[in-house]
Coordinates of N, CA and C and ligand atoms in Angstrom, one line a residue:
X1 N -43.0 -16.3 -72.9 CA -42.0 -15.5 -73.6 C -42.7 -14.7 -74.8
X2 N -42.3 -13.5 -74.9 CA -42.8 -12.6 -76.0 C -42.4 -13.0 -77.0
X3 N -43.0 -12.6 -79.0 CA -42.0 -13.4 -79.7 C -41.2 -12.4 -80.1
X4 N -41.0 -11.0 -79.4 CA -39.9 -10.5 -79.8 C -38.7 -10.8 -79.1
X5 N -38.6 -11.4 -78.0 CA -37.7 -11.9 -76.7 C -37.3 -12.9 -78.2
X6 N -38.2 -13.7 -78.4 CA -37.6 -15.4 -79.0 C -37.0 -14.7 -80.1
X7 N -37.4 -13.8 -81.0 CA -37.1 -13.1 -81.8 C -34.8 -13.0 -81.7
X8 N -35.0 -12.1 -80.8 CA -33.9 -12.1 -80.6 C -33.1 -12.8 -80.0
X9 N -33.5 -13.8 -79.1 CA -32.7 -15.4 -79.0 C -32.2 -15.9 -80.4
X10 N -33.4 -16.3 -81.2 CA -32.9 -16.7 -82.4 C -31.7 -16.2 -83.6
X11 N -31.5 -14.7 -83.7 CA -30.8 -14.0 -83.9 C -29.2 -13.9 -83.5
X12 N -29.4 -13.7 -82.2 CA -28.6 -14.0 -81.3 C -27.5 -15.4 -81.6
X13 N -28.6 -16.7 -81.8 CA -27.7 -17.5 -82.2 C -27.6 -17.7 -83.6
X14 N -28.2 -17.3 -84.4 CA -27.5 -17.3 -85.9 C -26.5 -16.7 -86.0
X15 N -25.5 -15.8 -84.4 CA -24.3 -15.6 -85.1 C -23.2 -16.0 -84.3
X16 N -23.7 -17.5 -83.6 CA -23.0 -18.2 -83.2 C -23.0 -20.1 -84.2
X17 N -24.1 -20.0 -84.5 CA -23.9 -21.2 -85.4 C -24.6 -21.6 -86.3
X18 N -24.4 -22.4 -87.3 CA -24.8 -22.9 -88.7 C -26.0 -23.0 -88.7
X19 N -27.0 -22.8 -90.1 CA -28.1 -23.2 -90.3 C -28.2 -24.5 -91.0
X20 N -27.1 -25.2 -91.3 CA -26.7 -26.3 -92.1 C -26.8 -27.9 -90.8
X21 N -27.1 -28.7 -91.3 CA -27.1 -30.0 -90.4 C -25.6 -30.4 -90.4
X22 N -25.6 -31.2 -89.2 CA -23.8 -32.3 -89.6 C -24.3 -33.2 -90.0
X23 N -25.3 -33.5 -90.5 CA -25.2 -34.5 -91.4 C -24.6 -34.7 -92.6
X24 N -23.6 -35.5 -93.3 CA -23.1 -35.5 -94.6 C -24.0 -36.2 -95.4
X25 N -24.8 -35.4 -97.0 CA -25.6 -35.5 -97.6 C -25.1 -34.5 -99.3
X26 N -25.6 -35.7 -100.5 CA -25.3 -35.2 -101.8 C -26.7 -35.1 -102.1
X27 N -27.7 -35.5 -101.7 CA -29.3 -35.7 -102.3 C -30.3 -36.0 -100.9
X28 N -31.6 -35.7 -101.5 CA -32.6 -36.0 -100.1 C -32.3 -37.3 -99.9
X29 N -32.1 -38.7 -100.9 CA -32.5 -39.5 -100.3 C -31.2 -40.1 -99.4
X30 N -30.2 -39.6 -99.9 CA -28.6 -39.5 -99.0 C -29.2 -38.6 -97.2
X31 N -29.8 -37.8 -97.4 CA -30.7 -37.5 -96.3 C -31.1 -38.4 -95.2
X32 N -32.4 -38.9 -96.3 CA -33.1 -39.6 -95.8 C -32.8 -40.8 -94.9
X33 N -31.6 -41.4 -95.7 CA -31.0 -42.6 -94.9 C -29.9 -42.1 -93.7
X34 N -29.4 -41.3 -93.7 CA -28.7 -40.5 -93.2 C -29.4 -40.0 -91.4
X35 N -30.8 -39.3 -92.1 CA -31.2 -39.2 -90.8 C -31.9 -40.2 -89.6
X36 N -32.0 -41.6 -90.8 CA -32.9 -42.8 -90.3 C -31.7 -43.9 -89.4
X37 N -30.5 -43.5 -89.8 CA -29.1 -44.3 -88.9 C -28.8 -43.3 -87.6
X38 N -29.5 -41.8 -87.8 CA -29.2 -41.4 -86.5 C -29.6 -41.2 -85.3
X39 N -30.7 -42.0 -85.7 CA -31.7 -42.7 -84.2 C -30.6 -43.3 -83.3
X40 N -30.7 -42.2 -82.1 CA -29.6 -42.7 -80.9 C -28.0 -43.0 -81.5
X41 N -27.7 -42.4 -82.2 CA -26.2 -42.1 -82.9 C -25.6 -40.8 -83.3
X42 N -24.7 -40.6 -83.4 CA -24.1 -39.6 -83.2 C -23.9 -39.3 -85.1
X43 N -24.3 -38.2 -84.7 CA -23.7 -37.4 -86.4 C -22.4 -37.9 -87.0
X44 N -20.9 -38.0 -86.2 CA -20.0 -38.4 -86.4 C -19.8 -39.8 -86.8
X45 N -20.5 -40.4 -86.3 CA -21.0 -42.2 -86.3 C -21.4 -41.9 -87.7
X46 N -22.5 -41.5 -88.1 CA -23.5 -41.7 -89.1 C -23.0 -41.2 -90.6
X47 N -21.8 -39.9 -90.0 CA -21.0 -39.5 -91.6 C -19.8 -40.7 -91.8
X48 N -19.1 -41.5 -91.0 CA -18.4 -42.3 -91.5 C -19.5 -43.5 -92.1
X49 N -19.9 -43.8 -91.4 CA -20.8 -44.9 -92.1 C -21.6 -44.7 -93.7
X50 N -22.0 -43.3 -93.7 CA -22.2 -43.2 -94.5 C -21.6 -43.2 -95.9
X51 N -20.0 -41.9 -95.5 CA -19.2 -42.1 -96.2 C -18.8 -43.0 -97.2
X52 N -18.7 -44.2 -96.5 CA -18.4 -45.6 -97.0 C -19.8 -46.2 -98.0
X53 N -20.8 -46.2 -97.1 CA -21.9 -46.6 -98.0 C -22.1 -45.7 -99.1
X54 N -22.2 -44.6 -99.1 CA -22.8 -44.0 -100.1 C -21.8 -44.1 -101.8
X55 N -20.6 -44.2 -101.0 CA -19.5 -44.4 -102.1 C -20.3 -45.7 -103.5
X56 N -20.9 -46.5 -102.6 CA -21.4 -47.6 -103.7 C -22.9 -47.9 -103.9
X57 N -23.3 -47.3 -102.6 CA -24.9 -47.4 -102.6 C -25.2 -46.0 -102.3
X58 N -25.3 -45.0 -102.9 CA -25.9 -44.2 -102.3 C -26.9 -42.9 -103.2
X59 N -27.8 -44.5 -103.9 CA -28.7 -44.2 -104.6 C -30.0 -45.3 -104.7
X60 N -31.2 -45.0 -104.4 CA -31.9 -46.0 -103.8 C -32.1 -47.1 -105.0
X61 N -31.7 -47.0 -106.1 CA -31.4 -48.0 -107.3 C -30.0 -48.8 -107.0
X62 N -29.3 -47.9 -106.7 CA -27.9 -49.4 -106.2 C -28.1 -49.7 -105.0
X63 N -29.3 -49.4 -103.9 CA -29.2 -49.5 -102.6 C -30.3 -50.8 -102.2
X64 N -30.9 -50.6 -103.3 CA -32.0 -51.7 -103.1 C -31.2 -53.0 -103.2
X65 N -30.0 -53.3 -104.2 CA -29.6 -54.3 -104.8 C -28.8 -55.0 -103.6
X66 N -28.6 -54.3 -102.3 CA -28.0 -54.7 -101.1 C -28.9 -55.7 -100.6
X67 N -28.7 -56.8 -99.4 CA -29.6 -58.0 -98.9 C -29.7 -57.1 -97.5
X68 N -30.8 -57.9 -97.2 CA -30.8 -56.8 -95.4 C -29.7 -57.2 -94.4
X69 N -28.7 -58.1 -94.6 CA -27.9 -59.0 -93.7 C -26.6 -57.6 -94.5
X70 N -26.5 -57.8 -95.9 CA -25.4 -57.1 -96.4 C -25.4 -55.3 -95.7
X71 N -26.7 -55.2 -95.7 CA -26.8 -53.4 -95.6 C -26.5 -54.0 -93.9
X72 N -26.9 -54.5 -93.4 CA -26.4 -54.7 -92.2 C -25.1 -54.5 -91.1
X73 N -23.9 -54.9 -92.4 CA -22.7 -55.2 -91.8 C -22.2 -53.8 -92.3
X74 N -22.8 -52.9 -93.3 CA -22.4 -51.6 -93.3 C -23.0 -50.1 -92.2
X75 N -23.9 -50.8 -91.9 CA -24.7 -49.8 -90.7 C -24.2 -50.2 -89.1
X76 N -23.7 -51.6 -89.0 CA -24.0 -52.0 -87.6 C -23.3 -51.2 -86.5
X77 N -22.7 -50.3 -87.0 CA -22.0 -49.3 -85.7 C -23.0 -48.6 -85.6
X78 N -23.9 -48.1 -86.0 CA -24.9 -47.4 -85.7 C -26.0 -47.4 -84.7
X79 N -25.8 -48.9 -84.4 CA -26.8 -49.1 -83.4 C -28.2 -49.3 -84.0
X80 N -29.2 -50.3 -83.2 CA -29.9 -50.5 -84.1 C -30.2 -51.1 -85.1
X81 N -29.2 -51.7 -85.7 CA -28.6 -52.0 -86.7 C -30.4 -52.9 -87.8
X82 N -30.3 -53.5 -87.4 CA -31.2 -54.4 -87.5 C -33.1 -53.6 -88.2
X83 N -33.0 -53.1 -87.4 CA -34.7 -52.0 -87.7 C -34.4 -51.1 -88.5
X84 N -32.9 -50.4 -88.4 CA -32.6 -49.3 -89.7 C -32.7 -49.8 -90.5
X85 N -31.7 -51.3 -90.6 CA -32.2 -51.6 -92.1 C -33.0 -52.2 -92.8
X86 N -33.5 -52.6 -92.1 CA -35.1 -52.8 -92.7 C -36.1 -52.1 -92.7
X87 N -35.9 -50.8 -92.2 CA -36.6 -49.5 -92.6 C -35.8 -49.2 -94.0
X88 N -34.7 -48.6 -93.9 CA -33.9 -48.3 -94.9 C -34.2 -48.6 -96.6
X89 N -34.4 -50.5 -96.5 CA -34.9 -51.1 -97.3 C -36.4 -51.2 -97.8
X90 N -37.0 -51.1 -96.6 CA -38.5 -50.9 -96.9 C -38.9 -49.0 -97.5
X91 N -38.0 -48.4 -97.2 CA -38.3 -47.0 -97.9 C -38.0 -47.0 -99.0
X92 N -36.6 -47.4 -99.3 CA -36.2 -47.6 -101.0 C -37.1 -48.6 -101.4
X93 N -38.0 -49.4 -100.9 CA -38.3 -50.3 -102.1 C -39.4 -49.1 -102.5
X94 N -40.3 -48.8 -101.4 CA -41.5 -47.5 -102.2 C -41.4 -46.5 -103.0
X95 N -39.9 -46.1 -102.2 CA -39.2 -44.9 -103.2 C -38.8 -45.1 -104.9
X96 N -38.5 -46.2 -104.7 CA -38.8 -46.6 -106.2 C -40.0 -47.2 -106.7
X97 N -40.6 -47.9 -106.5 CA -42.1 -48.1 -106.6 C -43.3 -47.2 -107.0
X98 N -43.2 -46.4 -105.9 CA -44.4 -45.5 -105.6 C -44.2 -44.6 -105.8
X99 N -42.6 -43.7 -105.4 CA -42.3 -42.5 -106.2 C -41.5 -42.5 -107.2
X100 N -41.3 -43.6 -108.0 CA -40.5 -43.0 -109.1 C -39.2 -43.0 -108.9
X101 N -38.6 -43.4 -107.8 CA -36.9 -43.3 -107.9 C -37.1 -41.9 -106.8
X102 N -37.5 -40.9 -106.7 CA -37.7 -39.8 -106.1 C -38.5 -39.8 -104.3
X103 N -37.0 -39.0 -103.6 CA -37.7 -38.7 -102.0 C -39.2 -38.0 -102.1
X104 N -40.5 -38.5 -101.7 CA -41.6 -37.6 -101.7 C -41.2 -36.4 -100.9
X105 N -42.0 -34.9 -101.5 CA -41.6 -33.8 -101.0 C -42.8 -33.4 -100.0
X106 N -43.4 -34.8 -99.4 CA -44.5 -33.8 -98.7 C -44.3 -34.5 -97.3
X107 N -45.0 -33.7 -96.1 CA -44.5 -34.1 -94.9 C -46.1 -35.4 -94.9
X108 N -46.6 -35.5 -95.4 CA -47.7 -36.7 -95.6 C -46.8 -37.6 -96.2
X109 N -46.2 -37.6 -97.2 CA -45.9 -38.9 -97.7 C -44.4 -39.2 -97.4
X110 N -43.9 -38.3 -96.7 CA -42.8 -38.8 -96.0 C -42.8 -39.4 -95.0
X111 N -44.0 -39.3 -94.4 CA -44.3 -40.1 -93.3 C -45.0 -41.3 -93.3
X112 N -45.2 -41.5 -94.6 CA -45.6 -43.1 -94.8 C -44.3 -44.0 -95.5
X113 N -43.3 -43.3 -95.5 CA -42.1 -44.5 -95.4 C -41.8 -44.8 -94.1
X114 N -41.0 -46.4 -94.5 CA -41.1 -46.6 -93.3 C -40.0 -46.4 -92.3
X115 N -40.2 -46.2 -91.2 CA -38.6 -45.4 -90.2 C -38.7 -44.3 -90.3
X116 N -39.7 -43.4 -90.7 CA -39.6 -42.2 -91.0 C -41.1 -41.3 -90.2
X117 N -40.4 -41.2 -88.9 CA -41.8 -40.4 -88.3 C -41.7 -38.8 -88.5
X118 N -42.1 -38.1 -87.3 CA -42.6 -37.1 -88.0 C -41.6 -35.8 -87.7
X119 N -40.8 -36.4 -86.7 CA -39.3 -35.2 -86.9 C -38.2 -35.9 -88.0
X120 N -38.1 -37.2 -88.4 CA -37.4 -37.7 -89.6 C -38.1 -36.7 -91.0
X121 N -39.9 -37.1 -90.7 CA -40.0 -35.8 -91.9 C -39.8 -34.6 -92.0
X122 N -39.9 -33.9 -91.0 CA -39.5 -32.7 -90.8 C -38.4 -32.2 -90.8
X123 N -37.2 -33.1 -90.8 CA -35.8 -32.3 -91.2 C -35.7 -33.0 -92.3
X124 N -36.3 -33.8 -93.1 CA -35.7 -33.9 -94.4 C -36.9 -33.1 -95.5
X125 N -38.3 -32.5 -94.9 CA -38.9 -31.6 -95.4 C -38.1 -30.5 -95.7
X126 N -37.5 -30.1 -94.1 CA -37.2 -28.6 -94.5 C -35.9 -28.3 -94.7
X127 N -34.7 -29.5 -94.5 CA -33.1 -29.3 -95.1 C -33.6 -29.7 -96.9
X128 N -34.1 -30.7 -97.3 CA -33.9 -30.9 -98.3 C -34.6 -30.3 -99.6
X129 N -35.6 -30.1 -98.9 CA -36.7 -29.4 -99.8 C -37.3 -28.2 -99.4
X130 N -36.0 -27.5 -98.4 CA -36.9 -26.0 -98.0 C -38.1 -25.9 -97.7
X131 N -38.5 -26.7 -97.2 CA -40.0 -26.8 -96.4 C -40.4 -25.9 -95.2
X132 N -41.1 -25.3 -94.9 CA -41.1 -24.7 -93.4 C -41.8 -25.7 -92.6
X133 N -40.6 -26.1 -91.7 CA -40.7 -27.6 -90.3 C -40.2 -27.0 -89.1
X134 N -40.2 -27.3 -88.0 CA -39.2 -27.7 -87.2 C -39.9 -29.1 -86.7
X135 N -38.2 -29.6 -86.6 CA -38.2 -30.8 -85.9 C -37.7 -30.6 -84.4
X136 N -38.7 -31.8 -83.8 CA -38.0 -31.4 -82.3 C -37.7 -32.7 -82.3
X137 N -35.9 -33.1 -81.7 CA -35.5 -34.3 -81.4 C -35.3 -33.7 -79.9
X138 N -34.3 -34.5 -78.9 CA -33.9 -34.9 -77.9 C -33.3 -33.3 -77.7
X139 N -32.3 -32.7 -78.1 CA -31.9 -31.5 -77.9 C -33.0 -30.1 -77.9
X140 N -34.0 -30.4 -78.7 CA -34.8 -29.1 -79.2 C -35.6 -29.1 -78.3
X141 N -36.2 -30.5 -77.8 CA -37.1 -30.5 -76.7 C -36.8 -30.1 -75.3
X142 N -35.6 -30.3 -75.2 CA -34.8 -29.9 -73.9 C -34.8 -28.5 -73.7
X143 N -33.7 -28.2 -74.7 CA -33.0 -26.5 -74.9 C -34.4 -25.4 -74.7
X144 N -35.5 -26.2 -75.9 CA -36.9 -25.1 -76.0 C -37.3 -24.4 -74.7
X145 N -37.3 -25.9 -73.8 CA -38.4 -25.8 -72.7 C -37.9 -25.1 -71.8
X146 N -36.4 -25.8 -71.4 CA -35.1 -24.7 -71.0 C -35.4 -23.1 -71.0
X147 N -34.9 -22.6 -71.9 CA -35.3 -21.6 -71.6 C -36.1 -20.5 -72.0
X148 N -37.6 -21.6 -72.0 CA -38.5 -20.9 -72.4 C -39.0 -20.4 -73.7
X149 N -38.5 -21.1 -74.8 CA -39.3 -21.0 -76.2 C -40.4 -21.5 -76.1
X150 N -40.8 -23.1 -75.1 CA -41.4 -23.4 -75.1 C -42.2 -23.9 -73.5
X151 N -43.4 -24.5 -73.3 CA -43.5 -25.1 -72.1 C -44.2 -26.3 -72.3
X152 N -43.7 -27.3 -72.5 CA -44.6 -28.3 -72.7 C -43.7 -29.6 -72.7
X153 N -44.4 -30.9 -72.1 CA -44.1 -31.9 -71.5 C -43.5 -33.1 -72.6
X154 N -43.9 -32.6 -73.9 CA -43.8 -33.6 -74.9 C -43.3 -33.0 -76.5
X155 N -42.5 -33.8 -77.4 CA -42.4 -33.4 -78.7 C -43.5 -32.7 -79.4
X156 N -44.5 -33.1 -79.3 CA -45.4 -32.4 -80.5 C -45.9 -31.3 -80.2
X157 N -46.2 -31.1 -78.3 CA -46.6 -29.7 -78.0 C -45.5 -28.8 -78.1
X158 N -44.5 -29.1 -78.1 CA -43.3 -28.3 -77.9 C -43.1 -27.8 -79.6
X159 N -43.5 -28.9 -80.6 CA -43.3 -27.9 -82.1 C -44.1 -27.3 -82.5
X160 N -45.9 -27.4 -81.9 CA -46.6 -26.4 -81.9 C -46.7 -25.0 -81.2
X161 N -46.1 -25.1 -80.0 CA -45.6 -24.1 -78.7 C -44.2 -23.2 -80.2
X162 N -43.5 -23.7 -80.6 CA -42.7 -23.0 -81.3 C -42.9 -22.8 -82.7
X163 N -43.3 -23.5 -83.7 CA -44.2 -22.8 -84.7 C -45.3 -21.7 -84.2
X164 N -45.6 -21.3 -83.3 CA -46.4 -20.2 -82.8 C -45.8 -18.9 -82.0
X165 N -44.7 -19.4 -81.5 CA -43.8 -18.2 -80.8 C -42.5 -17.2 -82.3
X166 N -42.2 -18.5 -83.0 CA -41.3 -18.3 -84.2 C -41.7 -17.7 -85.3
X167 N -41.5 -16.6 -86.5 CA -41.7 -16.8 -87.7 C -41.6 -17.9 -88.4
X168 N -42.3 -18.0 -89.3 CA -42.3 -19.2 -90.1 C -41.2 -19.2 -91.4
X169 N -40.3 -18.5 -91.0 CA -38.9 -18.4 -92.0 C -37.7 -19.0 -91.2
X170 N -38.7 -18.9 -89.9 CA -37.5 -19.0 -88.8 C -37.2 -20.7 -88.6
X171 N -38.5 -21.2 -88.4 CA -38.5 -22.6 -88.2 C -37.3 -23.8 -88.2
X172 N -36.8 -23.6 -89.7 CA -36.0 -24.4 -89.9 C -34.6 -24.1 -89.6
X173 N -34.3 -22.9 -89.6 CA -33.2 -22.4 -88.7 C -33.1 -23.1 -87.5
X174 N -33.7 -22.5 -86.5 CA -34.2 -22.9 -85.1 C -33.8 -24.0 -84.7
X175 N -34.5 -24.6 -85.4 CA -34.1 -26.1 -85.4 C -33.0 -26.6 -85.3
X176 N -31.8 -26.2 -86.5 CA -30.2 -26.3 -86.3 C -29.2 -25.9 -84.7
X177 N -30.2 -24.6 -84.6 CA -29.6 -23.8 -83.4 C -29.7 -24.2 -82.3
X178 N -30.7 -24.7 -82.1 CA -31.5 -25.1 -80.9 C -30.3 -27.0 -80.5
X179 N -30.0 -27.7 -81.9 CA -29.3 -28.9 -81.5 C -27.9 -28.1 -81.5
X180 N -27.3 -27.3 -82.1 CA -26.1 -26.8 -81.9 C -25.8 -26.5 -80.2
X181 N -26.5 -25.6 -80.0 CA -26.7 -24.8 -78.3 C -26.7 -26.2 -77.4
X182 N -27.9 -27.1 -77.9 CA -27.7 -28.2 -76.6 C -26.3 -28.9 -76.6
X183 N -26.1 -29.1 -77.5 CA -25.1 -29.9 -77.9 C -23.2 -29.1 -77.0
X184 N -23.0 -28.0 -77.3 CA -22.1 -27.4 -76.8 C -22.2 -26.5 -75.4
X185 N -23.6 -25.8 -75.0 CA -23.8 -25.0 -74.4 C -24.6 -25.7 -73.4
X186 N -25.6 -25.6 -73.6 CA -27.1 -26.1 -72.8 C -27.2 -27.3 -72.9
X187 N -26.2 -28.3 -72.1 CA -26.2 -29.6 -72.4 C -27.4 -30.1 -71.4
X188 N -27.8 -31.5 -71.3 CA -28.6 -31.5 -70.5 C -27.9 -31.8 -68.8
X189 N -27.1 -32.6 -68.6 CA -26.5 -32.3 -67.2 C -25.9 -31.1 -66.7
X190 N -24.9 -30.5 -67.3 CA -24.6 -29.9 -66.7 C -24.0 -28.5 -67.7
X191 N -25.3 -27.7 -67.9 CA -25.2 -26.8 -68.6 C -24.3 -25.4 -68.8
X192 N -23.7 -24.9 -69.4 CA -22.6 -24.2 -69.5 C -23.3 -23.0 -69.7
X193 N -23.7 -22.0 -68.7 CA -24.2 -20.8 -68.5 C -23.4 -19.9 -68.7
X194 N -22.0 -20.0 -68.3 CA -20.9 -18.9 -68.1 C -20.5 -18.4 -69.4
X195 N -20.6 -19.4 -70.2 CA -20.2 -19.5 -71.7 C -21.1 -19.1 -72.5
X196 N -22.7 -19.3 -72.5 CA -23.4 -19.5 -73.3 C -23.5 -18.0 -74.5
X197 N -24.1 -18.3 -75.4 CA -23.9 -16.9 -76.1 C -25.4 -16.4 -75.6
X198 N -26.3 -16.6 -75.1 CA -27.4 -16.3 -74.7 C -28.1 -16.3 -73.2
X199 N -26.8 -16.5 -72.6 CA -27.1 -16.3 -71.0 C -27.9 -14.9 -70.6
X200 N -27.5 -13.9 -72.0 CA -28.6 -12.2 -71.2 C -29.8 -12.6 -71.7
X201 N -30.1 -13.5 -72.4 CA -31.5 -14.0 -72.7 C -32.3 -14.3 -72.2
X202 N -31.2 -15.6 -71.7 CA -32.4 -16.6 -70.8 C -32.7 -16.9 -69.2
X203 N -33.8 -17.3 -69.1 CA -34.3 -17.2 -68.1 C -33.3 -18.1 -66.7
X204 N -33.3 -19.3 -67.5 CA -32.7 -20.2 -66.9 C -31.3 -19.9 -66.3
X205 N -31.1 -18.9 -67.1 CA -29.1 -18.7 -67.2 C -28.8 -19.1 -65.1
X206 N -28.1 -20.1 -65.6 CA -27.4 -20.6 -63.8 C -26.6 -19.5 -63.0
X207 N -26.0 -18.7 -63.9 CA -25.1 -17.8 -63.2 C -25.6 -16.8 -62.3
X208 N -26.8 -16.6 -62.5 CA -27.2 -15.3 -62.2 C -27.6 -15.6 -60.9
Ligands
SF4_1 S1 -27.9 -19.7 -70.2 FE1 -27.7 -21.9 -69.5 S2 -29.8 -22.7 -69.4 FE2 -29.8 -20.9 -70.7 S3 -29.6 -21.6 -72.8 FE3 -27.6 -21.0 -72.0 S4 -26.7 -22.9 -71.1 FE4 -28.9 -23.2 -71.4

């Protein structure tokens, strides 16, 4: 694909959906935990949960003060239950420790908390601190390869295949759009071509 073709895919969908996450968040580290509960959970799962937690904990100084059994019985619909929160808790303790109370702003030292690999750093690099990222989760890797932003068999070729096809203003956009589209349009079974806002785009388009 040309990057003026991706060019105007991208475009195309910024005026069908948000550049904004569903994740509900007042601060990175409201982020941070936020995006660490949504391993295999649903956005909607992870803002009620959160809702609730953040009301009392939702600063890594009152969050520390939770036991891992306590942060437990507030996460456990999330799934996972168990590793989140002891990631959760092992992040806040460095986050205060090591940074000061403060989410590190770099995609190095984001990634040395724990639970936090390298598409966790990448959307809390580039939602929270305007970083230029993309993250590829489960939808981005799909949708990309789909129809042709990208061609590659794995997450990390697929964000280098698109940091190279994309501007680098674009990235973090992208990224929103790309889980919006899978998510409503370009699901993975059974994809909605008729509808899509980018079926003259893509290659894939089933209709044709
Ligand atoms: S036209 Fe079909 S395959 Fe292409 S992006 Fe849209 S839903 Fe996905």
């Amino acid at each position: 694909m040309t990057k003026t073709k991706a060019k105007s895919i991208i475009e195309k969908l910024s005026t069908q959906f948000t550049d904004k996450p569903a994740l509900n968040f007042s601060t990175p580290y409201q982020l941070l935990v936020a995006v660490i509960l949504s391993a295999q959970c649903t956005d909607e799962r992870v803002n009620k949960v959160t809702k609730i937690l953040f009301e009392k904990y939702g600063t890594p100084q009152s969050l520390i003060t939770l036991s891992q059994t306590e942060l437990e019985s507030y996460i456990f619909s999330c799934g996972l239950y168990k590793s989140k929160a002891e990631h959760i808790l092992s992040a806040t303790k460095d986050i205060l420790q090591i940074y000061d109370g403060q989410v590190p702003n770099t995609l190095a030292d984001l990634q040395k908390l724990a639970g936090v690999g390298r598409k966790t750093a990448n959307v809390v690099y580039s939602v929270a601190f305007k970083g230029d990222a993309i993250a590829v989760d489960t939808h981005v890797f799909r949708v990309a390869n789909r129809i042709g932003l990208a061609k590659a068999t794995n997450v990390l070729n697929t964000e280098k295949q698109l940091m190279q096809i994309l501007d680098k203003k674009d990235w973090s956009r992208t990224h929103h759009y790309l889980i919006y589209l899978g998510r409503s349009f370009c699901k993975s079974q059974k994809p909605d071509c008729a509808s899509c806002p980018i079926n003259d785009l893509c290659s894939k388009n089933l209709k044709r």
